[in-house]
Every structure is written in C-alpha cells, then in structure tokens.
C-alpha cells in the first residue's frame, strides 16, 4: 500500500512537471505537439494525458485572448478556468 502511494505521488509530480513545461511553450509549439499526438489513444495512457494537458493550455489561452506566445513567471501555474 505504501509503495502504491509513493508511485502515485511520483506520477502526480511527473504530470505536474509536464504541465509546468507546457505552460512555458509557445502556442505554435503546442499546436505542433498536438498534431504529433495520436488522435485516439488508450484511456489513461501517457498520450492521452499529454493531449489533455496540451489541449487545455491551448483552450485557456484562447479563452483569455492570449493565443499568441506568453511568458509566464517561473513557478507560476496557469489558473483553472472559472465557469
């Protein structure tokens, strides 16, 4: 049980690190990356998670009207969209 918790924590840290990197990418790069990812992927696969993170960042920028490149402050994560 403890080993599972440790693995889940590591997985969460990895996903967070990827999300932090995606926020720093140019919009053009995000679109290119999205094109490289498979359009259909296995549920909960790395490809699916990456696609969701990339699509979410593109959509957040579109909603904010910052479809162009952004320069976030280091360590500053993109806040979730409020509905």
CSV table of N, CA and C in Angstrom, one decimal:
chain,number,residue,atom,x,y,z
A,1,UNK,N,0.8,-1.2,0.0
A,1,UNK,CA,0.0,0.0,0.0
A,1,UNK,C,0.9,1.3,0.0
A,2,UNK,N,1.9,1.2,0.8
A,2,UNK,CA,2.8,2.4,0.9
A,2,UNK,C,3.5,2.6,-0.4
A,3,UNK,N,3.9,1.5,-1.1
A,3,UNK,CA,4.6,1.6,-2.3
A,3,UNK,C,3.7,2.2,-3.4
A,4,UNK,N,2.4,1.8,-3.4
A,4,UNK,CA,1.5,2.3,-4.3
A,4,UNK,C,1.3,3.8,-4.1
A,5,UNK,N,1.2,4.2,-2.9
A,5,UNK,CA,1.1,5.7,-2.6
A,5,UNK,C,2.3,6.4,-3.1
A,6,UNK,N,3.5,5.9,-2.9
A,6,UNK,CA,4.7,6.5,-3.4
A,6,UNK,C,4.7,6.6,-4.9
A,7,UNK,N,4.3,5.6,-5.6
A,7,UNK,CA,4.3,5.6,-7.1
A,7,UNK,C,3.2,6.6,-7.6
A,8,UNK,N,2.1,6.7,-6.9
A,8,UNK,CA,1.1,7.7,-7.3
A,8,UNK,C,1.6,9.1,-7.1
A,9,UNK,N,2.3,9.3,-6.0
A,9,UNK,CA,2.9,10.6,-5.7
A,9,UNK,C,3.9,11.0,-6.8
A,10,UNK,N,4.7,10.0,-7.2
A,10,UNK,CA,5.7,10.3,-8.3
A,10,UNK,C,5.0,10.6,-9.6
A,11,UNK,N,4.0,9.8,-9.9
A,11,UNK,CA,3.2,10.1,-11.1
A,11,UNK,C,2.6,11.5,-11.1
A,12,UNK,N,2.0,11.9,-10.0
A,12,UNK,CA,1.5,13.2,-9.9
A,12,UNK,C,2.5,14.3,-10.0
A,13,UNK,N,3.7,14.1,-9.5
A,13,UNK,CA,4.8,15.0,-9.6
A,13,UNK,C,5.2,15.1,-11.1
A,14,UNK,N,5.3,14.0,-11.8
A,14,UNK,CA,5.7,14.0,-13.2
A,14,UNK,C,4.6,14.7,-14.1
A,15,UNK,N,3.4,14.5,-13.8
A,15,UNK,CA,2.3,15.1,-14.6
A,15,UNK,C,2.4,16.6,-14.3
A,16,UNK,N,2.6,17.0,-13.1
A,16,UNK,CA,2.7,18.5,-12.7
A,16,UNK,C,3.9,19.1,-13.4
A,17,UNK,N,5.0,18.4,-13.5
A,17,UNK,CA,6.2,18.9,-14.2
A,17,UNK,C,6.0,19.1,-15.7
A,18,UNK,N,5.3,18.2,-16.3
A,18,UNK,CA,4.9,18.3,-17.7
A,18,UNK,C,4.0,19.5,-17.9
A,19,UNK,N,3.0,19.6,-17.0
A,19,UNK,CA,2.0,20.7,-17.1
A,19,UNK,C,2.8,22.1,-17.0
A,20,UNK,N,3.7,22.1,-16.1
A,20,UNK,CA,4.5,23.3,-15.9
A,20,UNK,C,5.3,23.7,-17.1
A,21,UNK,N,5.8,22.7,-17.8
A,21,UNK,CA,6.6,22.9,-19.0
A,21,UNK,C,5.7,23.3,-20.1
A,22,UNK,N,4.5,22.7,-20.3
A,22,UNK,CA,3.6,23.1,-21.3
A,22,UNK,C,3.2,24.5,-21.3
A,23,UNK,N,3.0,25.1,-20.1
A,23,UNK,CA,2.7,26.5,-19.9
A,23,UNK,C,3.7,27.4,-20.5
A,24,UNK,N,5.0,27.0,-20.5
A,24,UNK,CA,6.1,27.8,-21.0
A,24,UNK,C,6.2,27.8,-22.5
A,25,UNK,N,5.6,26.8,-23.1
A,25,UNK,CA,5.7,26.6,-24.6
A,25,UNK,C,5.0,27.7,-25.4
A,26,UNK,N,5.5,28.0,-26.6
A,26,UNK,CA,4.8,28.9,-27.5
A,26,UNK,C,3.5,28.2,-28.0
A,27,UNK,N,2.5,29.0,-28.3
A,27,UNK,CA,1.3,28.4,-28.8
A,27,UNK,C,1.5,27.6,-30.1
A,28,UNK,N,2.4,28.1,-31.0
A,28,UNK,CA,2.7,27.4,-32.2
A,28,UNK,C,3.3,26.0,-31.9
A,29,UNK,N,4.1,25.9,-30.9
A,29,UNK,CA,4.7,24.6,-30.5
A,29,UNK,C,3.6,23.7,-29.9
A,30,UNK,N,2.7,24.2,-29.2
A,30,UNK,CA,1.6,23.4,-28.6
A,30,UNK,C,0.8,22.8,-29.7
A,31,UNK,N,0.4,23.6,-30.7
A,31,UNK,CA,-0.3,23.1,-31.9
A,31,UNK,C,0.5,22.0,-32.6
A,32,UNK,N,1.8,22.2,-32.8
A,32,UNK,CA,2.6,21.2,-33.4
A,32,UNK,C,2.6,19.9,-32.6
A,33,UNK,N,2.8,20.0,-31.3
A,33,UNK,CA,2.8,18.9,-30.4
A,33,UNK,C,1.4,18.1,-30.5
A,34,UNK,N,0.4,18.8,-30.5
A,34,UNK,CA,-1.0,18.2,-30.5
A,34,UNK,C,-1.1,17.4,-31.8
A,35,UNK,N,-0.6,17.9,-32.9
A,35,UNK,CA,-0.7,17.2,-34.2
A,35,UNK,C,0.1,15.9,-34.2
A,36,UNK,N,1.2,15.9,-33.4
A,36,UNK,CA,2.1,14.7,-33.3
A,36,UNK,C,1.4,13.6,-32.4
A,37,UNK,N,0.6,14.0,-31.5
A,37,UNK,CA,0.0,13.0,-30.6
A,37,UNK,C,-1.1,12.3,-31.4
A,38,UNK,N,-1.3,11.0,-31.0
A,38,UNK,CA,-2.4,10.2,-31.7
A,38,UNK,C,-3.8,10.8,-31.4
A,39,UNK,N,-4.6,10.8,-32.4
A,39,UNK,CA,-6.0,11.3,-32.2
A,39,UNK,C,-6.8,10.4,-31.3
A,40,UNK,N,-6.5,9.2,-31.3
A,40,UNK,CA,-7.2,8.2,-30.4
A,40,UNK,C,-6.1,7.5,-29.7
A,41,UNK,N,-6.2,7.5,-28.3
A,41,UNK,CA,-5.2,6.8,-27.5
A,41,UNK,C,-6.0,6.1,-26.4
A,42,UNK,N,-5.2,5.2,-25.8
A,42,UNK,CA,-5.8,4.3,-24.8
A,42,UNK,C,-6.2,5.2,-23.6
A,43,UNK,N,-7.2,4.9,-22.9
A,43,UNK,CA,-7.7,5.6,-21.7
A,43,UNK,C,-6.6,5.6,-20.7
A,44,UNK,N,-6.3,6.7,-20.1
A,44,UNK,CA,-5.3,6.9,-19.0
A,44,UNK,C,-3.9,6.7,-19.5
A,45,UNK,N,-3.6,6.6,-20.8
A,45,UNK,CA,-2.3,6.4,-21.3
A,45,UNK,C,-1.5,7.8,-21.2
A,46,UNK,N,-0.2,7.7,-21.4
A,46,UNK,CA,0.6,8.9,-21.4
A,46,UNK,C,0.2,9.8,-22.5
A,47,UNK,N,-0.1,9.3,-23.7
A,47,UNK,CA,-0.5,10.1,-24.8
A,47,UNK,C,-1.8,10.8,-24.5
A,48,UNK,N,-2.7,10.2,-23.8
A,48,UNK,CA,-4.0,10.8,-23.5
A,48,UNK,C,-3.8,11.9,-22.5
A,49,UNK,N,-3.0,11.7,-21.5
A,49,UNK,CA,-2.7,12.7,-20.5
A,49,UNK,C,-2.0,13.9,-21.1
A,50,UNK,N,-1.0,13.7,-22.0
A,50,UNK,CA,-0.3,14.8,-22.6
A,50,UNK,C,-1.3,15.5,-23.5
A,51,UNK,N,-2.1,14.8,-24.3
A,51,UNK,CA,-3.1,15.5,-25.2
A,51,UNK,C,-4.0,16.4,-24.4
A,52,UNK,N,-4.5,15.9,-23.3
A,52,UNK,CA,-5.4,16.7,-22.5
A,52,UNK,C,-4.7,17.9,-21.9
A,53,UNK,N,-3.5,17.8,-21.4
A,53,UNK,CA,-2.8,18.9,-20.9
A,53,UNK,C,-2.5,20.0,-22.0
A,54,UNK,N,-2.1,19.5,-23.2
A,54,UNK,CA,-1.8,20.5,-24.3
A,54,UNK,C,-3.1,21.2,-24.7
A,55,UNK,N,-4.1,20.4,-24.9
A,55,UNK,CA,-5.4,21.0,-25.4
A,55,UNK,C,-5.9,22.0,-24.4
A,56,UNK,N,-5.8,21.6,-23.1
A,56,UNK,CA,-6.3,22.5,-22.0
A,56,UNK,C,-5.6,23.8,-22.1
A,57,UNK,N,-4.2,23.8,-22.2
A,57,UNK,CA,-3.5,25.0,-22.3
A,57,UNK,C,-3.8,25.9,-23.5
A,58,UNK,N,-4.0,25.2,-24.7
A,58,UNK,CA,-4.4,26.0,-25.9
A,58,UNK,C,-5.8,26.6,-25.6
A,59,UNK,N,-6.7,25.9,-25.0
A,59,UNK,CA,-8.0,26.4,-24.8
A,59,UNK,C,-8.0,27.5,-23.8
A,60,UNK,N,-7.2,27.4,-22.7
A,60,UNK,CA,-7.1,28.5,-21.7
A,60,UNK,C,-6.6,29.8,-22.4
A,61,UNK,N,-5.6,29.7,-23.3
A,61,UNK,CA,-5.1,30.8,-24.0
A,61,UNK,C,-6.1,31.4,-24.9
A,62,UNK,N,-6.9,30.6,-25.6
A,62,UNK,CA,-7.9,31.1,-26.5
A,62,UNK,C,-9.0,31.9,-25.7
A,63,UNK,N,-9.4,31.3,-24.6
A,63,UNK,CA,-10.4,32.0,-23.8
A,63,UNK,C,-9.9,33.3,-23.2
A,64,UNK,N,-8.7,33.4,-22.9
A,64,UNK,CA,-8.1,34.6,-22.3
A,64,UNK,C,-7.7,35.6,-23.4
A,65,UNK,N,-7.8,35.2,-24.6
A,65,UNK,CA,-7.4,36.0,-25.7
A,65,UNK,C,-5.9,36.2,-25.9
A,66,UNK,N,-5.1,35.3,-25.3
A,66,UNK,CA,-3.7,35.3,-25.4
A,66,UNK,C,-3.2,34.1,-26.3
A,67,UNK,N,-3.8,34.0,-27.4
A,67,UNK,CA,-3.5,32.9,-28.3
A,67,UNK,C,-2.1,32.9,-28.8
A,68,UNK,N,-1.4,34.1,-28.6
A,68,UNK,CA,0.0,34.2,-29.0
A,68,UNK,C,0.9,33.6,-27.9
A,69,UNK,N,2.1,34.0,-28.0
A,69,UNK,CA,3.1,33.5,-27.0
A,69,UNK,C,3.0,34.2,-25.7
A,70,UNK,N,3.2,33.5,-24.7
A,70,UNK,CA,3.1,34.1,-23.3
A,70,UNK,C,4.5,33.8,-22.6
A,71,UNK,N,4.8,34.6,-21.7
A,71,UNK,CA,6.0,34.4,-20.9
A,71,UNK,C,5.6,34.4,-19.4
A,72,UNK,N,5.2,33.2,-18.9
A,72,UNK,CA,4.8,33.2,-17.5
A,72,UNK,C,6.0,33.4,-16.6
A,73,UNK,N,5.7,33.8,-15.4
A,73,UNK,CA,6.7,33.9,-14.4
A,73,UNK,C,7.1,32.5,-13.9
A,74,UNK,N,8.4,32.3,-13.6
A,74,UNK,CA,8.8,31.0,-13.1
A,74,UNK,C,8.0,30.5,-11.9
A,75,UNK,N,7.6,29.3,-12.0
A,75,UNK,CA,6.8,28.7,-10.9
A,75,UNK,C,5.4,29.1,-10.8
A,76,UNK,N,4.9,30.0,-11.7
A,76,UNK,CA,3.5,30.4,-11.8
A,76,UNK,C,2.7,29.5,-12.7
A,77,UNK,N,1.8,28.8,-12.1
A,77,UNK,CA,1.0,27.9,-12.9
A,77,UNK,C,-0.2,28.6,-13.5
A,78,UNK,N,-0.7,28.1,-14.6
A,78,UNK,CA,-1.9,28.7,-15.2
A,78,UNK,C,-3.1,28.4,-14.3
A,79,UNK,N,-3.9,29.4,-13.9
A,79,UNK,CA,-5.0,29.1,-13.0
A,79,UNK,C,-6.1,28.4,-13.8
A,80,UNK,N,-7.0,27.6,-13.1
A,80,UNK,CA,-8.1,27.0,-13.8
A,80,UNK,C,-9.1,28.0,-14.3
A,81,UNK,N,-9.8,27.6,-15.3
A,81,UNK,CA,-10.9,28.4,-15.9
A,81,UNK,C,-12.1,28.4,-14.9
A,82,UNK,N,-12.6,29.5,-14.6
A,82,UNK,CA,-13.8,29.6,-13.7
A,82,UNK,C,-15.0,29.6,-14.5
A,83,UNK,N,-16.0,28.7,-14.2
A,83,UNK,CA,-17.2,28.7,-15.0
A,83,UNK,C,-18.3,29.4,-14.3
